[in-house]
Each structure stands twice: as C-alpha cells, then as structure tokens.
Amino acid sequence: MSTPPPRPAHAAQVADAEELLVARARRQALLLAAALVREPMNRKVHQDLRTFVEKDSEPALRAWESLISRHPDELRERIRTVLCRRTARRAS
C-alpha cells in the first residue's frame, strides 16, 4: 500500500502534534480498510493492517483520548483557531 503524499507545511502550523497524529492515523486506517475491502485476500494488505495495529494505533489512540479529554473551552478555541487560519489562507 502506498503512503499518502505529505501534507503541506502549513498543516503543521495549524494543528498541534496530537491532532496531526490522530489525523494521520485516521487517514491510514481508512486507507487500510478500503484496501481490505478491495482486496480481502491480499497478504500485503493484511501485513500492513497488522503493522498498523501493532505499532501505530496505540499512540494514535492515546492522542485521541487526550484530545477528547480536553476542556470544552479549549476545544472551541482550537476549532476557532483552525477555522480562522484556514479562512485567512483562502482569502489571501
């Protein structure tokens, strides 16, 4: 399975480390799930899925738990920050 292209540099400026980790893991999990549906008997897909579960999923799950445990005011502020920066970029 191929790795998605790297995100633009500005993505790192908007999202914090936990948000980026969760986003990457979510994207990877979705790609693996789609590959499994497309090719359910492909050994490479199965190995990639095993590797993801054994190595990549636990840090992403911890980051997700940390994100959802944030105070609602902090979450609202993060949403505002991300939306404002994206809006400002589109306007420029």
Tab-separated table of C-alpha atoms in Angstrom:
chain	number	residue	atom	x	y	z
A	1	MET	CA	0.000	0.000	0.000
A	2	SER	CA	1.377	3.392	-0.890
A	3	THR	CA	1.770	6.189	1.611
A	4	PRO	CA	-0.291	9.313	1.002
A	5	PRO	CA	1.634	12.397	-0.107
A	6	PRO	CA	2.959	14.606	2.691
A	7	ARG	CA	0.677	17.333	3.934
A	8	PRO	CA	1.540	20.940	3.059
A	9	ALA	CA	3.832	22.675	5.549
A	10	HIS	CA	1.040	24.980	6.697
A	11	ALA	CA	-0.896	21.996	8.134
A	12	ALA	CA	1.714	21.664	10.867
A	13	GLN	CA	1.250	25.329	11.734
A	14	VAL	CA	-2.482	24.908	12.313
A	15	ALA	CA	-2.738	21.539	14.040
A	16	ASP	CA	-0.878	20.532	17.167
A	17	ALA	CA	1.101	17.277	17.449
A	18	GLU	CA	-1.763	15.222	18.875
A	19	GLU	CA	-4.180	16.472	16.239
A	20	LEU	CA	-1.727	15.606	13.474
A	21	LEU	CA	-1.086	12.140	14.914
A	22	VAL	CA	-4.807	11.383	15.102
A	23	ALA	CA	-5.439	12.741	11.600
A	24	ARG	CA	-2.616	10.675	10.091
A	25	ALA	CA	-3.715	7.512	11.899
A	26	ARG	CA	-7.335	8.034	10.861
A	27	ARG	CA	-6.322	8.513	7.254
A	28	GLN	CA	-4.080	5.442	7.379
A	29	ALA	CA	-6.818	3.333	8.989
A	30	LEU	CA	-9.319	4.402	6.329
A	31	LEU	CA	-6.871	3.586	3.531
A	32	LEU	CA	-6.212	0.165	5.066
A	33	ALA	CA	-9.920	-0.519	5.478
A	34	ALA	CA	-10.576	0.421	1.857
A	35	ALA	CA	-7.679	-1.770	0.705
A	36	LEU	CA	-9.062	-4.663	2.737
A	37	VAL	CA	-12.469	-4.269	1.111
A	38	ARG	CA	-10.922	-4.010	-2.371
A	39	GLU	CA	-8.507	-6.909	-1.909
A	40	PRO	CA	-9.606	-9.010	1.080
A	41	MET	CA	-7.113	-11.794	0.362
A	42	ASN	CA	-4.057	-9.652	-0.321
A	43	ARG	CA	-1.211	-10.646	2.033
A	44	LYS	CA	0.419	-7.211	1.820
A	45	VAL	CA	-2.793	-5.519	2.939
A	46	HIS	CA	-3.061	-7.944	5.867
A	47	GLN	CA	0.556	-7.300	6.849
A	48	ASP	CA	0.092	-3.525	6.596
A	49	LEU	CA	-3.009	-3.784	8.773
A	50	ARG	CA	-1.143	-5.893	11.359
A	51	THR	CA	1.718	-3.419	11.409
A	52	PHE	CA	-0.686	-0.524	11.882
A	53	VAL	CA	-2.479	-2.221	14.768
A	54	GLU	CA	0.729	-3.394	16.458
A	55	LYS	CA	2.803	-0.218	16.073
A	56	ASP	CA	0.827	2.833	15.051
A	57	SER	CA	-2.620	2.525	16.571
A	58	GLU	CA	-1.734	2.727	20.280
A	59	PRO	CA	-0.032	6.158	20.145
A	60	ALA	CA	-2.912	7.431	17.996
A	61	LEU	CA	-5.493	6.068	20.428
A	62	ARG	CA	-3.702	7.737	23.356
A	63	ALA	CA	-3.613	11.009	21.409
A	64	TRP	CA	-7.318	10.661	20.600
A	65	GLU	CA	-8.151	10.070	24.265
A	66	SER	CA	-6.115	13.129	25.170
A	67	LEU	CA	-7.908	15.225	22.546
A	68	ILE	CA	-11.388	14.240	23.673
A	69	SER	CA	-10.491	14.820	27.314
A	70	ARG	CA	-9.659	18.468	26.640
A	71	HIS	CA	-11.885	21.049	28.279
A	72	PRO	CA	-14.757	22.212	26.031
A	73	ASP	CA	-13.433	25.791	26.091
A	74	GLU	CA	-10.044	24.585	24.824
A	75	LEU	CA	-11.732	22.558	22.081
A	76	ARG	CA	-13.805	25.554	20.992
A	77	GLU	CA	-10.665	27.712	20.900
A	78	ARG	CA	-8.821	25.104	18.773
A	79	ILE	CA	-11.760	24.990	16.352
A	80	ARG	CA	-11.778	28.791	16.142
A	81	THR	CA	-8.019	28.894	15.554
A	82	VAL	CA	-8.077	26.270	12.823
A	83	LEU	CA	-11.081	27.763	11.039
A	84	CYS	CA	-9.717	31.327	11.213
A	85	ARG	CA	-6.326	30.298	9.826
A	86	ARG	CA	-7.889	28.296	7.020
A	87	THR	CA	-10.252	31.136	6.171
A	88	ALA	CA	-7.395	33.649	6.172
A	89	ARG	CA	-5.362	31.402	3.842
A	90	ARG	CA	-8.221	31.060	1.400
A	91	ALA	CA	-8.745	34.817	1.387
A	92	SER	CA	-5.098	35.534	0.621
